mmCIF file of C-alpha atoms and ligand atoms in Angstrom:
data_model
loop_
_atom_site.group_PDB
_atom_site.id
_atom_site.type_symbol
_atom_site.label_atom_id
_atom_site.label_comp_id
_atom_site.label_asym_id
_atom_site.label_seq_id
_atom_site.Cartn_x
_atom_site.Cartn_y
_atom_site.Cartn_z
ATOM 1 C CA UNK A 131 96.350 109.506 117.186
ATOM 2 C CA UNK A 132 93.056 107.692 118.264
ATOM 3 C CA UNK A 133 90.495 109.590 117.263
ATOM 4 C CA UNK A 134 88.181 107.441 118.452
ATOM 5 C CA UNK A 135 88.418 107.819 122.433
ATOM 6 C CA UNK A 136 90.242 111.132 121.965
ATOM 7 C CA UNK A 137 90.421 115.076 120.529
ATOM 8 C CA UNK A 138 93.349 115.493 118.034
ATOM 9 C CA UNK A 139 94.243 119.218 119.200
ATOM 10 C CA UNK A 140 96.830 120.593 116.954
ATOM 11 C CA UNK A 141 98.112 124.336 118.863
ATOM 12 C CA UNK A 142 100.080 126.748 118.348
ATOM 13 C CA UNK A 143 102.366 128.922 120.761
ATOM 14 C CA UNK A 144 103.075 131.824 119.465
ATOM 15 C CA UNK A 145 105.024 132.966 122.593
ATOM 16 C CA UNK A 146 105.775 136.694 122.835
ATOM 17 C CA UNK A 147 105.278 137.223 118.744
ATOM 18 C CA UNK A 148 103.004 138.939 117.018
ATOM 19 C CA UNK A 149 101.360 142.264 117.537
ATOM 20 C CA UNK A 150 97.703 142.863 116.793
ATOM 21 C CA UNK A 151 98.332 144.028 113.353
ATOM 22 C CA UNK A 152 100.264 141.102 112.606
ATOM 23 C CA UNK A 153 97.495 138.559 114.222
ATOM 24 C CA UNK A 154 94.788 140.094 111.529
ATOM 25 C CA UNK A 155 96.897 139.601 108.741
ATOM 26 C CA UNK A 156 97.924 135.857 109.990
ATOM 27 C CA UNK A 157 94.131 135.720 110.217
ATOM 28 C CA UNK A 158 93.290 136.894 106.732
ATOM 29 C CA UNK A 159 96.604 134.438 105.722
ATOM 30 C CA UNK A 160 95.440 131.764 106.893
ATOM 31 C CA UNK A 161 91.806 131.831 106.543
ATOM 32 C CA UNK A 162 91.585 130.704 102.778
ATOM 33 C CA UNK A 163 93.869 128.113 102.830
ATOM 34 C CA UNK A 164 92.125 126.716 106.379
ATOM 35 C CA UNK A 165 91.066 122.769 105.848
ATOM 36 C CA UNK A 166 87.651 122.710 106.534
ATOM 37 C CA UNK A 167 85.503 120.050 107.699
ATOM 38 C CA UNK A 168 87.770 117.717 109.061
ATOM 39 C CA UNK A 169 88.466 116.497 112.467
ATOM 40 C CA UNK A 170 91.585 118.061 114.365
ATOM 41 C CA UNK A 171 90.854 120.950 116.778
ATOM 42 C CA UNK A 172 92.673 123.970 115.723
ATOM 43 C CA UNK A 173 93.993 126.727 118.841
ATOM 44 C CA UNK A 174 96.154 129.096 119.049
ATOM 45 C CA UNK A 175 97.855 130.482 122.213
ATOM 46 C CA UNK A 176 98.441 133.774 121.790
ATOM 47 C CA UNK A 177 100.318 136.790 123.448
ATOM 48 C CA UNK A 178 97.432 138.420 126.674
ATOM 49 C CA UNK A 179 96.786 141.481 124.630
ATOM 50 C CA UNK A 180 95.681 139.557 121.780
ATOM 51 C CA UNK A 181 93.528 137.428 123.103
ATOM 52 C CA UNK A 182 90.094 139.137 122.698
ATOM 53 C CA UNK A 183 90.724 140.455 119.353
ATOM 54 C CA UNK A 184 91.830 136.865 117.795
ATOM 55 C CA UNK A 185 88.680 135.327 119.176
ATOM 56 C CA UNK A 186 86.936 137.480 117.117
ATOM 57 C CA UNK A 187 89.460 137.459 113.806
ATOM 58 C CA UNK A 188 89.417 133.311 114.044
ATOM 59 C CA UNK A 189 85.764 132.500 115.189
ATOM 60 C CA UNK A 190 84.880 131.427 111.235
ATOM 61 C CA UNK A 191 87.501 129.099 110.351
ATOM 62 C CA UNK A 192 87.212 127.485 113.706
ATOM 63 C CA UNK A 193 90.418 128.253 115.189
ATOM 64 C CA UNK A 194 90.082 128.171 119.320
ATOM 65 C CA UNK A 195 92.030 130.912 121.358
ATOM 66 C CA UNK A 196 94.338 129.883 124.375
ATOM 67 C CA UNK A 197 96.481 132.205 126.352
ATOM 68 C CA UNK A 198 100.085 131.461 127.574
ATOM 69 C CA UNK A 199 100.088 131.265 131.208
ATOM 70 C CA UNK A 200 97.673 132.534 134.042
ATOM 71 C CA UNK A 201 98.406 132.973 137.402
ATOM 72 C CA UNK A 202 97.178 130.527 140.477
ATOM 73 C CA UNK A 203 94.731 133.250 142.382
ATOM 74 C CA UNK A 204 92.139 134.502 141.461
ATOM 75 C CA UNK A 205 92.974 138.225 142.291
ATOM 76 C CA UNK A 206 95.398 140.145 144.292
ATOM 77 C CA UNK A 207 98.485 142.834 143.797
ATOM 78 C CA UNK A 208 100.212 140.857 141.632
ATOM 79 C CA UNK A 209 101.328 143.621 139.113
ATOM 80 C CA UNK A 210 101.430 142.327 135.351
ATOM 81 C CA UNK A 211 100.069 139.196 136.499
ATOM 82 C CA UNK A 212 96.498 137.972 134.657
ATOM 83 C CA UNK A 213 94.177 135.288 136.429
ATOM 84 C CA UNK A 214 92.682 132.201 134.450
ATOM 85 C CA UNK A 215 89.354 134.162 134.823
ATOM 86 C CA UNK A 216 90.039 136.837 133.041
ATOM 87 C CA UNK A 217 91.113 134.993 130.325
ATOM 88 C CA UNK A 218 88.176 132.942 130.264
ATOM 89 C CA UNK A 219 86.001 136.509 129.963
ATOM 90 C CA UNK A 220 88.566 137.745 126.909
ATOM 91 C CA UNK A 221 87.271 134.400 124.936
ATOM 92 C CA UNK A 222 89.825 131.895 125.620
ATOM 93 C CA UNK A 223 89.189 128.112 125.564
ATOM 94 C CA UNK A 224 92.491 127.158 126.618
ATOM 95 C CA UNK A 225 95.734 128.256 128.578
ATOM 96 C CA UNK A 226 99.315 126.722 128.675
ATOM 97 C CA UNK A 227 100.528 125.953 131.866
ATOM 98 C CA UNK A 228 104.274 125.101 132.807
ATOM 99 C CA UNK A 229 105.555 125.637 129.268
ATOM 100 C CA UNK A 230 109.426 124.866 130.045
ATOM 101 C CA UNK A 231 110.634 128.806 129.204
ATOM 102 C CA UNK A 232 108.108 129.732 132.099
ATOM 103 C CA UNK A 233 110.171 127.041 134.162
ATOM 104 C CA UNK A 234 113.568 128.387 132.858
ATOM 105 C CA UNK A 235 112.836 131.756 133.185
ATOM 106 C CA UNK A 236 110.074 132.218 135.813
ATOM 107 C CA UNK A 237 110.164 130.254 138.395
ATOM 108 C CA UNK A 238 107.799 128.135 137.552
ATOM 109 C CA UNK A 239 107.911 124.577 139.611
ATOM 110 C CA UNK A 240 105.776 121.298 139.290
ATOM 111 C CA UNK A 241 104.322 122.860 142.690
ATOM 112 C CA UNK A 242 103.128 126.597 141.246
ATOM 113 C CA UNK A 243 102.179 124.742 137.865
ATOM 114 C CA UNK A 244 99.668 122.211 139.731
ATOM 115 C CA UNK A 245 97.776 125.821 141.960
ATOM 116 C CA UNK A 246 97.128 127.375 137.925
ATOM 117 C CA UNK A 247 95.938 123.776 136.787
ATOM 118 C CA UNK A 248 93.461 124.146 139.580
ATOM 119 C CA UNK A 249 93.009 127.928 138.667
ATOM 120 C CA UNK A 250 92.559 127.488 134.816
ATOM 121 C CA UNK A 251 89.707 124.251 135.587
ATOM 122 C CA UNK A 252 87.902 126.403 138.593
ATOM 123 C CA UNK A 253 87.719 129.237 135.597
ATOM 124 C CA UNK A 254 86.576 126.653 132.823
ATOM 125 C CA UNK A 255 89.786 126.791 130.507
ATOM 126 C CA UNK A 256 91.378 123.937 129.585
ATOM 127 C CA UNK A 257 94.771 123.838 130.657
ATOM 128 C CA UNK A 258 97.557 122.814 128.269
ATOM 129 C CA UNK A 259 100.388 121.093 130.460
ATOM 130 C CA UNK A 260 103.539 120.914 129.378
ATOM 131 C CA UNK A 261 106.287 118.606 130.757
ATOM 132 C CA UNK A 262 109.857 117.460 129.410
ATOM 133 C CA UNK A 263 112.758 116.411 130.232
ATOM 134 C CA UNK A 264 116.694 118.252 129.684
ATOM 135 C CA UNK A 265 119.187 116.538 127.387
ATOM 136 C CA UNK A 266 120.960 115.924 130.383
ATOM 137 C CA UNK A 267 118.308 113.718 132.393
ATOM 138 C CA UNK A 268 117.770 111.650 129.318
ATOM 139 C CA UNK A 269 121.224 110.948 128.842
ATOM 140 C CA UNK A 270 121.438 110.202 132.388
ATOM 141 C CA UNK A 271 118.110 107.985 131.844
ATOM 142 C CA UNK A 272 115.449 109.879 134.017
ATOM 143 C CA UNK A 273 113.424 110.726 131.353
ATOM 144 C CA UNK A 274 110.205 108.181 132.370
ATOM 145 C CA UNK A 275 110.793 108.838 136.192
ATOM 146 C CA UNK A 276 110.906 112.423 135.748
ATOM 147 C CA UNK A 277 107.955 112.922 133.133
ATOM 148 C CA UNK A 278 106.068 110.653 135.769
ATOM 149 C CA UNK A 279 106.772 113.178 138.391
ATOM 150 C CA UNK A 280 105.752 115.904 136.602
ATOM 151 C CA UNK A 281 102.589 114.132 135.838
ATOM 152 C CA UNK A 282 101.522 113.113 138.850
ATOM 153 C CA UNK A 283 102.719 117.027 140.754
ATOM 154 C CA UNK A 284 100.745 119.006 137.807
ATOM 155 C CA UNK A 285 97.289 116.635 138.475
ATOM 156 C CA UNK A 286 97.864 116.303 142.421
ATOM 157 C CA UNK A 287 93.625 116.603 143.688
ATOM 158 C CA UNK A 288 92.401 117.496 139.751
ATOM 159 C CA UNK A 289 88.958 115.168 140.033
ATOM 160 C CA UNK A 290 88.850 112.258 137.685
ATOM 161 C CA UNK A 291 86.144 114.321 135.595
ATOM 162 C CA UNK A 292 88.240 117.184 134.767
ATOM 163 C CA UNK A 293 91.416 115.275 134.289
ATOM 164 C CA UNK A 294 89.500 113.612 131.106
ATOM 165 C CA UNK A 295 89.431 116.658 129.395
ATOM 166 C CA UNK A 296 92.806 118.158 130.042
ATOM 167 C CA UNK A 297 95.533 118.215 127.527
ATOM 168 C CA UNK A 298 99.270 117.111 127.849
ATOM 169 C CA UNK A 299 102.262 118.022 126.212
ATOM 170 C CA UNK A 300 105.242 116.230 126.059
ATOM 171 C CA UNK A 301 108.215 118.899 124.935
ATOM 172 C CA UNK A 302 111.793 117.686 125.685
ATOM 173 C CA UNK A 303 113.622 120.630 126.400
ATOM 174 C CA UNK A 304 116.618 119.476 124.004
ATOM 175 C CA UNK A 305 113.507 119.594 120.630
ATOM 176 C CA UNK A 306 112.024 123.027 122.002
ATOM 177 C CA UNK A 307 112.998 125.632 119.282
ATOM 178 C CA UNK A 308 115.961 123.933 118.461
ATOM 179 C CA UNK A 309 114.774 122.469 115.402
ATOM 180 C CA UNK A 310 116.020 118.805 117.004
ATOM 181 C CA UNK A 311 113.058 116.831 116.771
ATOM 182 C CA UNK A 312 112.571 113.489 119.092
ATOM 183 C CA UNK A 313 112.035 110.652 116.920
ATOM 184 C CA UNK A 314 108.517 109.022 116.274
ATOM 185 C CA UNK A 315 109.461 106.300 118.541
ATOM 186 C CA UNK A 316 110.836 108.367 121.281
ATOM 187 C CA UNK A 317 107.687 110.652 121.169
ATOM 188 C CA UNK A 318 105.136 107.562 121.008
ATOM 189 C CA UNK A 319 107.106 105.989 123.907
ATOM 190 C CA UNK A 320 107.024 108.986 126.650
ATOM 191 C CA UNK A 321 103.691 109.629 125.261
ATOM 192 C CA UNK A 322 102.584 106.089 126.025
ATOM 193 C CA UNK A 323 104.051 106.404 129.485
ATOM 194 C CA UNK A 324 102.302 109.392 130.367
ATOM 195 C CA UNK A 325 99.028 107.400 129.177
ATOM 196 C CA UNK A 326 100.206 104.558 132.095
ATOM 197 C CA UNK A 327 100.764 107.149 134.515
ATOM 198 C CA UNK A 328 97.177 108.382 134.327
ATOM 199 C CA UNK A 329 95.730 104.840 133.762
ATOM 200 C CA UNK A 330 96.815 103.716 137.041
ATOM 201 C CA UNK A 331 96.284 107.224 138.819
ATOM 202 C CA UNK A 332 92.576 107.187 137.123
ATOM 203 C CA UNK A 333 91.769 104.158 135.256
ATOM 204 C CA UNK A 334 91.384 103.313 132.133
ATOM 205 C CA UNK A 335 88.592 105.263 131.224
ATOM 206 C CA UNK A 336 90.012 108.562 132.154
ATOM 207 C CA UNK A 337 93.047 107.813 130.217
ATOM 208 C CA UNK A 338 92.293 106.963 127.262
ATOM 209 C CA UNK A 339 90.239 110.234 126.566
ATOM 210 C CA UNK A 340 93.311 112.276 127.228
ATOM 211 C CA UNK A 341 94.744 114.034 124.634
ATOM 212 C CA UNK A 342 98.657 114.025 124.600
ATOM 213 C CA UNK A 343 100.626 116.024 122.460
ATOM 214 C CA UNK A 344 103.990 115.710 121.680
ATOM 215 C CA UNK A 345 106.032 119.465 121.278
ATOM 216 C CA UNK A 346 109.521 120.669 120.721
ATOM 217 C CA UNK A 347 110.054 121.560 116.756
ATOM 218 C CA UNK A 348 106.990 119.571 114.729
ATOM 219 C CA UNK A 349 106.598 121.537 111.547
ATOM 220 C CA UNK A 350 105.042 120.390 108.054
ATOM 221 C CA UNK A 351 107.827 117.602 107.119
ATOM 222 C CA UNK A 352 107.776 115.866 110.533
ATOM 223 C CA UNK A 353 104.047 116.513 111.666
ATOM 224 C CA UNK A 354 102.760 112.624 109.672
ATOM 225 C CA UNK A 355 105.386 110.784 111.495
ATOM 226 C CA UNK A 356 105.150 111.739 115.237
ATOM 227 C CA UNK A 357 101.280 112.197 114.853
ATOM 228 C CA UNK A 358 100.773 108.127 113.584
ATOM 229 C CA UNK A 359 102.121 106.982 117.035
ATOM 230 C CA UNK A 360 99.298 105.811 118.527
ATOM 231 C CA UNK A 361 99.460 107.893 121.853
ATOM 232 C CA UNK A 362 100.727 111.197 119.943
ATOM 233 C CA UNK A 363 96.763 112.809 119.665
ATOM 234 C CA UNK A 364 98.224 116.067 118.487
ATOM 235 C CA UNK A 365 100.886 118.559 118.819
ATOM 236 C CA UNK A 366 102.065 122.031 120.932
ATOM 237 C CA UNK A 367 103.899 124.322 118.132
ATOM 238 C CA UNK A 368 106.119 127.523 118.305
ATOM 239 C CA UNK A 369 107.940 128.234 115.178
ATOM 240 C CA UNK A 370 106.023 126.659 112.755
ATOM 241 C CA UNK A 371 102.592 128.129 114.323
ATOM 242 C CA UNK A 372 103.861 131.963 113.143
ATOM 243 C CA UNK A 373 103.286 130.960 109.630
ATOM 244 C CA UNK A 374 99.715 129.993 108.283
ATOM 245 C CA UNK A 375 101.065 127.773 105.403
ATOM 246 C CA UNK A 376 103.497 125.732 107.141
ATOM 247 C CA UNK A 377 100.712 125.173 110.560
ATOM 248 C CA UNK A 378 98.189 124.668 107.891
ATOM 249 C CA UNK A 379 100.423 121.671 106.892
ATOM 250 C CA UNK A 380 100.934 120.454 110.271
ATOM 251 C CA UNK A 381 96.610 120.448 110.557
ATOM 252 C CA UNK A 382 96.636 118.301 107.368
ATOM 253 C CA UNK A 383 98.952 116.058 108.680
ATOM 254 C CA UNK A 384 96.479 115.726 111.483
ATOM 255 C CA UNK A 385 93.252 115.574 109.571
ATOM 256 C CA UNK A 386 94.600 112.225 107.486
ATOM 257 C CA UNK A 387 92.628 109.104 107.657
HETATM 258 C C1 PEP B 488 106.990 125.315 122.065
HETATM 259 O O1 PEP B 488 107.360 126.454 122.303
HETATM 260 O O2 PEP B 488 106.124 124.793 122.774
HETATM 261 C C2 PEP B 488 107.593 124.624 120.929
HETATM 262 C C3 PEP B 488 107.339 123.349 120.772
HETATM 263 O O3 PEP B 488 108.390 125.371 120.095
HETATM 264 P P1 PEP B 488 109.040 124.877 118.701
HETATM 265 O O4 PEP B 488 107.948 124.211 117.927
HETATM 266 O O5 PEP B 488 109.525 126.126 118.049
HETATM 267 O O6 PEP B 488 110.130 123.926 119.056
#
C-alpha cells in the first residue's frame, strides 16, 4: 500500500449470493463491529437487485456499493442486460468489469471489457478491472506479457484523467475461489508491472495514483502480507466478503499503520 499517492479500496464480490434479506442482516452484522475512522475505502459489489437497497442499509458505516458487471450501451433490447447508467441511478459508486467468471462463462473478451470501461466512466462509476492470468500461462511464463495485454486492451482511448481514478485487480485465475493464494512476492511483482505498464502508457503521475488490488482468495490470515507490498493498494474479495467478521479482518489489515 501507499497511501500517500493512492486509495486503499478493500471490496468485496459477493457474486450471485445473498438475497435481500440476507444483505440486511450482513448489514446489521457487520455494522457494530465496522472500524471506524480509519483510512481504507470499504465497497461492496453486490448482486443488481440489491443494489439500491444496500446503499441505503450501508450509507452509515461508510461502506460504498458497486455492482458486478454492466453492459457497453447505453440502451437497447438486450433482455436481462443492465447499463452502467442505471446502476449509477440505483446508488452505485463502482462496477466490476471483466471479472474472470464473466470471461469463462460469458463471453467476455479484453475487447467487450474495454466498450463497459468506457460505459461505466461515461456513467460516472468507477470501474473495477479485473485481469489474471491461468495456471497454465504462468507455468508457460506469459504471465507479465499477458497481464500487459490485458492492461493496455481494457484502457485502449480511457483519457489520462479518468485512468487516475480507476481501480485494478490483479486475480490469477489459479487463487480465484480456490483458496490458493499467490504469494506476497508474486502479488507485489504483477502488481508492480501493471504500475510500469501504465507509467509508460501515462506517466508517472497517472500511475502512481492508481489503485491496484490484488484478488483470488485474501481472507483475514493472508490480508497483512499481500497488502504490505508496496504496489498491492487493496484487495477484490469473494468468499471472505460473505462474512462481516472475517472482511472486517481483511479492512483491519488494511487500516494498519
Ligand atoms: C473474486 O471472486 O474476485 C475472488 C477473489 O474470489 P475469492 O476471494 O473467493 O477467491
Amino acid at each position: 500500500m501507499n497511501r500517500r499517492y493512492r486509495k486503499t479500496i478493500i471490496a468485496g464480490n459477493w457474486k450471485m449470493n445473498n438475497t435481500l434479506s440476507q444483505t440486511k442482516t450482513f448489514a446489521e452484522e457487520i455494522k457494530p463491529i465496522m472500524p471506524k475512522g480509519k483510512w481504507c475505502n470499504v465497497v461492496l459489489c453486490v448482486p443488481a437487485t440489491n443494489i439500491q437497497s444496500a446503499v441505503r442499509l450501508f450509507k452509515d458505516c461508510h461502506i460504498a456499493i458497486g455492482a458486478e458487471t454492466c453492459h457497453e450501451l447505453d440502451h437497447g433490447a438486450y433482455t436481462g442486460e443492465i447499463t452502467a447508467a442505471m446502476i449509477k441511478e440505483a446508488g452505485a459508486k463502482y462496477v466490476i468489469i471483466g471479472h474472470s467468471e464473466r470471461r469463462q462463462y460469458y463471453n467476455e473478451t479484453d475487447f467487450t471489457v474495454n466498450k463497459k470501461v468506457h460505459a461505466a466512466i461515461e456513467a460516472g462509476l468507477i470501474p473495477i478491472i479485473c485481469v489474471g492470468e491461468s495456471l497454465e500461462q504462468r507455468e508457460l511464463g506469459v504471465t507479465m506479457e499477458l497481464i500487459a495485454y490485458q492492461v493496455k486492451c481494457a484502457l485502449a482511448d480511457v483519457a489520462p484523467e479518468k485512468v487516475r481514478h480507476i481501480v485494478i485487480a490483479y486475480e490469477p485465475l489459479w487463487a480465484i475461489g480456490t483458496g490458493k493464494t499467490a504469494t506476497a512476492e508474486q502479488a507485489g511483482e504483477v502488481c508492480q508491472a501493471i504500475r510500469t505498464v501504465i507509467r509508460k502508457q501515462y506517466g508517472a503521475h497517472v500511475a502512481r495514483s492508481v489503485t491496484i488490488q490484488y484478488g483470488g482468495s485474501m481472507n483475514a490470515k493472508n490480508a497483512e502480507e499481500l497488502l504490505a507490498q508496496p504496489d498491492v493498494d487493496g484487495g477484490l474479495i469473494g468468499g471472505a466478503a460473505l462474512k462481516p467478521a472475517d472482511f472486517v479482518k481483511i479492512i483491519e489489515a488494511a487500516n494498519q499503520e
